[in-house]
């Protein structure tokens, strides 16, 4: 069993839909990252969280430390949101552990 | 059996009145949503909530506010109803991490503002 699990693995949506991507982890962490990679593009860090929530435009990331769970929400999704979204945690031993990624496709 | 209920099926209010629309779900879902549906415009998201006391604006939040004091209940408030808020209002809920096709909708409240 992976120490960082994401769901769903693949997600398709119509433009305008609300999207949630889920990340659960089984290790103690000091922080969690949400990363985005467009096809053919580099990896971009969207958020780094250690508690609560952060918001940037249409993207919202939340983390529940007690439940070892984080969600990435996208409101009013757009085809340009199509990308692979990955959560990565920094463990208590400063090890970076990646989730398996969620491939999102948003259709017009 | 999955259940999302809304307090009223039909409601008629006067301009300027304060209106409360209540939504309750019994599935222990984290996410709850308020939409309005108008002919030719489809569903438009007003507000959503991903946890108790947490709320985020959707596409058309102007003229509305929401309250989520308990996990199972999400209220939509029209502080001063106007005629352009005459619409069908739909509440929905979903599990955290679910995709949009697992949203469960209530029966809707048809609000008329005179």
mmCIF file of C-alpha atoms in Angstrom:
data_model
loop_
_atom_site.group_PDB
_atom_site.id
_atom_site.type_symbol
_atom_site.label_atom_id
_atom_site.label_comp_id
_atom_site.label_asym_id
_atom_site.label_seq_id
_atom_site.Cartn_x
_atom_site.Cartn_y
_atom_site.Cartn_z
ATOM 1 C CA UNK A 1 0.000 0.000 0.000
ATOM 2 C CA UNK A 2 1.314 3.417 -0.995
ATOM 3 C CA UNK A 3 2.005 5.887 1.768
ATOM 4 C CA UNK A 4 0.263 8.589 -0.298
ATOM 5 C CA UNK A 5 -2.910 7.643 -2.148
ATOM 6 C CA UNK A 6 -4.860 9.785 -4.580
ATOM 7 C CA UNK A 7 -8.340 9.415 -6.018
ATOM 8 C CA UNK A 8 -9.591 9.341 -8.624
ATOM 9 C CA UNK A 9 -6.749 8.283 -10.926
ATOM 10 C CA UNK A 10 -8.535 9.672 -13.972
ATOM 11 C CA UNK A 11 -11.231 12.290 -14.089
ATOM 12 C CA UNK A 12 -13.160 13.794 -16.976
ATOM 13 C CA UNK A 13 -15.456 16.768 -16.598
ATOM 14 C CA UNK A 14 -17.478 19.215 -18.641
ATOM 15 C CA UNK A 15 -16.415 22.840 -18.634
ATOM 16 C CA UNK A 16 -17.910 24.640 -15.659
ATOM 17 C CA UNK A 17 -18.109 21.637 -13.364
ATOM 18 C CA UNK A 18 -16.862 21.599 -9.785
ATOM 19 C CA UNK A 19 -13.976 19.168 -9.308
ATOM 20 C CA UNK A 20 -12.482 17.550 -6.215
ATOM 21 C CA UNK A 21 -9.275 15.519 -6.122
ATOM 22 C CA UNK A 22 -8.538 13.568 -2.988
ATOM 23 C CA UNK A 23 -5.227 12.755 -1.245
ATOM 24 C CA UNK A 24 -4.815 10.502 1.797
ATOM 25 C CA UNK A 25 -1.532 9.697 3.502
ATOM 26 C CA UNK A 26 -0.465 7.285 6.219
ATOM 27 C CA UNK A 27 2.723 8.907 7.516
ATOM 28 C CA UNK A 28 3.363 11.862 9.772
ATOM 29 C CA UNK A 29 4.033 14.955 7.708
ATOM 30 C CA UNK A 30 5.325 18.476 8.136
ATOM 31 C CA UNK A 31 3.692 19.788 4.925
ATOM 32 C CA UNK A 32 1.806 18.758 1.812
ATOM 33 C CA UNK A 33 2.180 20.063 -1.746
ATOM 34 C CA UNK A 34 -0.295 20.081 -4.613
ATOM 35 C CA UNK A 35 1.474 20.014 -7.968
ATOM 36 C CA UNK A 36 0.193 20.561 -11.504
ATOM 37 C CA UNK A 37 1.731 19.387 -14.766
ATOM 38 C CA UNK A 38 0.198 20.266 -18.139
ATOM 39 C CA UNK A 39 0.854 17.938 -21.088
ATOM 40 C CA UNK A 40 4.392 18.616 -22.298
ATOM 41 C CA UNK A 41 4.919 21.152 -19.534
ATOM 42 C CA UNK A 42 6.909 21.363 -16.336
ATOM 43 C CA UNK A 43 5.703 20.783 -12.802
ATOM 44 C CA UNK A 44 4.193 23.774 -11.055
ATOM 45 C CA UNK A 45 3.637 23.949 -7.319
ATOM 46 C CA UNK A 46 0.083 25.141 -6.694
ATOM 47 C CA UNK A 47 -0.010 25.056 -2.920
ATOM 48 C CA UNK A 48 1.991 24.075 0.119
ATOM 49 C CA UNK A 49 -0.156 23.363 3.161
ATOM 50 C CA UNK A 50 0.489 22.430 6.746
ATOM 51 C CA UNK A 51 -2.986 23.245 8.094
ATOM 52 C CA UNK A 52 -6.349 24.707 7.181
ATOM 53 C CA UNK A 53 -6.926 25.843 3.621
ATOM 54 C CA UNK A 54 -5.447 28.006 0.903
ATOM 55 C CA UNK A 55 -7.140 29.576 -2.077
ATOM 56 C CA UNK A 56 -5.802 30.918 -5.338
ATOM 57 C CA UNK A 57 -8.314 31.990 -7.918
ATOM 58 C CA UNK A 58 -10.519 29.029 -8.753
ATOM 59 C CA UNK A 59 -8.313 26.598 -6.848
ATOM 60 C CA UNK A 60 -8.802 25.727 -3.203
ATOM 61 C CA UNK A 61 -6.711 23.275 -1.199
ATOM 62 C CA UNK A 62 -7.679 21.981 2.212
ATOM 63 C CA UNK A 63 -5.952 19.712 4.676
ATOM 64 C CA UNK A 64 -7.223 17.842 7.723
ATOM 65 C CA UNK A 65 -4.208 16.811 9.786
ATOM 66 C CA UNK A 66 -6.199 14.576 12.163
ATOM 67 C CA UNK A 67 -7.745 12.608 9.288
ATOM 68 C CA UNK A 68 -4.527 12.675 7.179
ATOM 69 C CA UNK A 69 -6.477 13.892 4.199
ATOM 70 C CA UNK A 70 -6.224 16.753 1.735
ATOM 71 C CA UNK A 71 -8.482 17.853 -1.098
ATOM 72 C CA UNK A 72 -7.894 20.035 -4.120
ATOM 73 C CA UNK A 73 -11.046 21.737 -5.423
ATOM 74 C CA UNK A 74 -11.436 23.458 -8.780
ATOM 75 C CA UNK A 75 -14.486 25.658 -9.287
ATOM 76 C CA UNK A 76 -15.884 26.533 -12.724
ATOM 77 C CA UNK A 77 -13.457 24.159 -14.426
ATOM 78 C CA UNK A 78 -12.020 25.107 -17.804
ATOM 79 C CA UNK A 79 -10.276 23.055 -20.514
ATOM 80 C CA UNK A 80 -7.001 24.781 -19.572
ATOM 81 C CA UNK A 81 -7.269 23.045 -16.169
ATOM 82 C CA UNK A 82 -6.614 19.740 -17.961
ATOM 83 C CA UNK A 83 -3.418 18.427 -16.416
ATOM 84 C CA UNK A 84 -2.015 15.861 -14.028
ATOM 85 C CA UNK A 85 -2.437 16.873 -10.400
ATOM 86 C CA UNK A 86 -0.179 15.267 -7.814
ATOM 87 C CA UNK A 87 -0.029 15.585 -4.075
ATOM 88 C CA UNK A 88 3.317 15.163 -2.360
ATOM 89 C CA UNK A 89 4.013 15.064 1.364
ATOM 90 C CA UNK A 90 7.121 15.953 3.314
ATOM 91 C CA UNK A 91 7.424 13.250 5.931
ATOM 92 C CA UNK A 92 8.688 13.705 9.459
ATOM 93 C CA UNK A 93 12.117 12.486 8.267
ATOM 94 C CA UNK A 94 12.178 15.161 5.502
ATOM 95 C CA UNK A 95 11.490 12.598 2.814
ATOM 96 C CA UNK A 96 9.351 13.745 -0.138
ATOM 97 C CA UNK A 97 6.696 11.152 -0.997
ATOM 98 C CA UNK A 98 4.582 11.540 -4.126
ATOM 99 C CA UNK A 99 1.072 10.341 -4.765
ATOM 100 C CA UNK A 100 0.210 8.529 -7.978
ATOM 101 C CA UNK A 101 -1.322 11.565 -9.654
ATOM 102 C CA UNK A 102 -4.769 12.349 -11.029
ATOM 103 C CA UNK A 103 -5.171 12.929 -14.751
ATOM 104 C CA UNK A 104 -7.879 15.539 -15.281
ATOM 105 C CA UNK A 105 -9.479 16.278 -18.644
ATOM 106 C CA UNK A 106 -11.986 19.094 -18.937
ATOM 107 C CA UNK A 107 -14.014 19.184 -22.137
ATOM 108 C CA UNK A 108 -15.666 22.294 -23.567
ATOM 109 C CA UNK B 1 -31.032 5.138 0.690
ATOM 110 C CA UNK B 2 -29.403 8.404 -0.279
ATOM 111 C CA UNK B 3 -31.429 11.439 0.678
ATOM 112 C CA UNK B 4 -31.136 15.177 0.164
ATOM 113 C CA UNK B 5 -34.169 17.140 1.303
ATOM 114 C CA UNK B 6 -35.107 20.766 0.861
ATOM 115 C CA UNK B 7 -37.421 22.616 3.192
ATOM 116 C CA UNK B 8 -39.978 23.747 0.620
ATOM 117 C CA UNK B 9 -40.955 22.684 -2.881
ATOM 118 C CA UNK B 10 -42.663 25.980 -3.688
ATOM 119 C CA UNK B 11 -42.180 29.373 -2.101
ATOM 120 C CA UNK B 12 -43.661 32.780 -2.893
ATOM 121 C CA UNK B 13 -42.088 35.867 -1.341
ATOM 122 C CA UNK B 14 -42.312 39.626 -1.749
ATOM 123 C CA UNK B 15 -39.503 41.901 -2.900
ATOM 124 C CA UNK B 16 -37.305 42.895 0.021
ATOM 125 C CA UNK B 17 -38.173 39.931 2.211
ATOM 126 C CA UNK B 18 -35.466 37.790 3.793
ATOM 127 C CA UNK B 19 -35.681 34.228 2.508
ATOM 128 C CA UNK B 20 -34.180 31.057 3.979
ATOM 129 C CA UNK B 21 -33.821 27.882 1.933
ATOM 130 C CA UNK B 22 -32.799 24.860 3.955
ATOM 131 C CA UNK B 23 -31.088 21.713 2.724
ATOM 132 C CA UNK B 24 -30.400 18.575 4.747
ATOM 133 C CA UNK B 25 -28.494 15.442 3.723
ATOM 134 C CA UNK B 26 -28.277 12.212 5.680
ATOM 135 C CA UNK B 27 -25.223 10.713 3.972
ATOM 136 C CA UNK B 28 -22.482 12.320 6.111
ATOM 137 C CA UNK B 29 -21.174 14.110 3.003
ATOM 138 C CA UNK B 30 -18.500 16.765 3.390
ATOM 139 C CA UNK B 31 -19.381 18.835 0.316
ATOM 140 C CA UNK B 32 -22.666 20.655 -0.125
ATOM 141 C CA UNK B 33 -23.748 22.971 -2.944
ATOM 142 C CA UNK B 34 -26.440 25.473 -3.839
ATOM 143 C CA UNK B 35 -27.317 25.970 -7.510
ATOM 144 C CA UNK B 36 -29.984 27.885 -9.343
ATOM 145 C CA UNK B 37 -31.493 26.655 -12.572
ATOM 146 C CA UNK B 38 -32.978 29.011 -15.126
ATOM 147 C CA UNK B 39 -34.318 28.275 -18.605
ATOM 148 C CA UNK B 40 -31.546 28.437 -21.192
ATOM 149 C CA UNK B 41 -28.827 28.980 -18.567
ATOM 150 C CA UNK B 42 -28.527 25.532 -17.035
ATOM 151 C CA UNK B 43 -27.248 24.997 -13.522
ATOM 152 C CA UNK B 44 -25.188 27.794 -12.021
ATOM 153 C CA UNK B 45 -23.278 27.386 -8.766
ATOM 154 C CA UNK B 46 -24.092 29.987 -6.115
ATOM 155 C CA UNK B 47 -22.063 28.779 -3.130
ATOM 156 C CA UNK B 48 -20.511 25.594 -1.921
ATOM 157 C CA UNK B 49 -19.179 24.309 1.366
ATOM 158 C CA UNK B 50 -16.556 21.623 1.885
ATOM 159 C CA UNK B 51 -16.761 21.436 5.676
ATOM 160 C CA UNK B 52 -18.687 22.827 8.626
ATOM 161 C CA UNK B 53 -18.389 26.627 8.799
ATOM 162 C CA UNK B 54 -16.462 26.635 5.514
ATOM 163 C CA UNK B 55 -17.973 28.289 2.457
ATOM 164 C CA UNK B 56 -16.763 29.390 -0.923
ATOM 165 C CA UNK B 57 -18.378 31.568 -3.562
ATOM 166 C CA UNK B 58 -19.468 29.918 -6.747
ATOM 167 C CA UNK B 59 -20.173 31.586 -10.058
ATOM 168 C CA UNK B 60 -23.057 33.850 -9.005
ATOM 169 C CA UNK B 61 -22.873 34.614 -5.258
ATOM 170 C CA UNK B 62 -24.161 38.198 -5.450
ATOM 171 C CA UNK B 63 -27.328 38.703 -3.446
ATOM 172 C CA UNK B 64 -26.922 35.431 -1.560
ATOM 173 C CA UNK B 65 -25.233 34.187 1.583
ATOM 174 C CA UNK B 66 -24.963 30.726 3.126
ATOM 175 C CA UNK B 67 -24.581 29.074 6.486
ATOM 176 C CA UNK B 68 -23.157 25.651 7.396
ATOM 177 C CA UNK B 69 -23.273 25.243 11.168
ATOM 178 C CA UNK B 70 -23.736 21.464 11.067
ATOM 179 C CA UNK B 71 -22.350 18.951 8.609
ATOM 180 C CA UNK B 72 -25.776 17.769 7.448
ATOM 181 C CA UNK B 73 -27.373 21.205 6.910
ATOM 182 C CA UNK B 74 -26.579 23.928 4.370
ATOM 183 C CA UNK B 75 -28.760 27.027 4.257
ATOM 184 C CA UNK B 76 -29.084 29.553 1.451
ATOM 185 C CA UNK B 77 -30.139 33.059 2.483
ATOM 186 C CA UNK B 78 -31.523 35.824 0.327
ATOM 187 C CA UNK B 79 -31.031 38.904 2.501
ATOM 188 C CA UNK B 80 -33.445 41.039 0.469
ATOM 189 C CA UNK B 81 -35.233 39.091 -2.222
ATOM 190 C CA UNK B 82 -35.535 40.612 -5.667
ATOM 191 C CA UNK B 83 -37.616 39.607 -8.680
ATOM 192 C CA UNK B 84 -34.507 38.467 -10.587
ATOM 193 C CA UNK B 85 -34.018 35.813 -7.916
ATOM 194 C CA UNK B 86 -37.161 34.034 -9.049
ATOM 195 C CA UNK B 87 -35.768 30.636 -10.003
ATOM 196 C CA UNK B 88 -35.522 26.937 -9.209
ATOM 197 C CA UNK B 89 -32.990 26.385 -6.431
ATOM 198 C CA UNK B 90 -31.261 23.031 -6.139
ATOM 199 C CA UNK B 91 -29.170 21.732 -3.287
ATOM 200 C CA UNK B 92 -26.630 18.924 -3.747
ATOM 201 C CA UNK B 93 -24.096 17.025 -1.686
ATOM 202 C CA UNK B 94 -21.110 14.806 -2.371
ATOM 203 C CA UNK B 95 -18.340 12.982 -0.605
ATOM 204 C CA UNK B 96 -14.953 14.668 -0.338
ATOM 205 C CA UNK B 97 -12.837 13.449 -3.235
ATOM 206 C CA UNK B 98 -15.801 12.477 -5.367
ATOM 207 C CA UNK B 99 -16.238 13.507 -8.967
ATOM 208 C CA UNK B 100 -19.130 15.694 -10.032
ATOM 209 C CA UNK B 101 -21.208 12.797 -11.284
ATOM 210 C CA UNK B 102 -21.557 11.591 -7.711
ATOM 211 C CA UNK B 103 -23.374 14.676 -6.537
ATOM 212 C CA UNK B 104 -26.770 13.886 -5.079
ATOM 213 C CA UNK B 105 -29.448 16.493 -5.689
ATOM 214 C CA UNK B 106 -32.484 17.483 -3.666
ATOM 215 C CA UNK B 107 -35.925 17.874 -5.261
ATOM 216 C CA UNK B 108 -35.553 21.642 -5.713
ATOM 217 C CA UNK B 109 -37.379 24.706 -4.425
ATOM 218 C CA UNK B 110 -39.227 26.861 -6.917
ATOM 219 C CA UNK B 111 -39.026 30.396 -5.559
ATOM 220 C CA UNK B 112 -41.166 33.185 -6.938
ATOM 221 C CA UNK B 113 -40.436 36.740 -5.838
ATOM 222 C CA UNK B 114 -43.258 39.179 -6.506
#
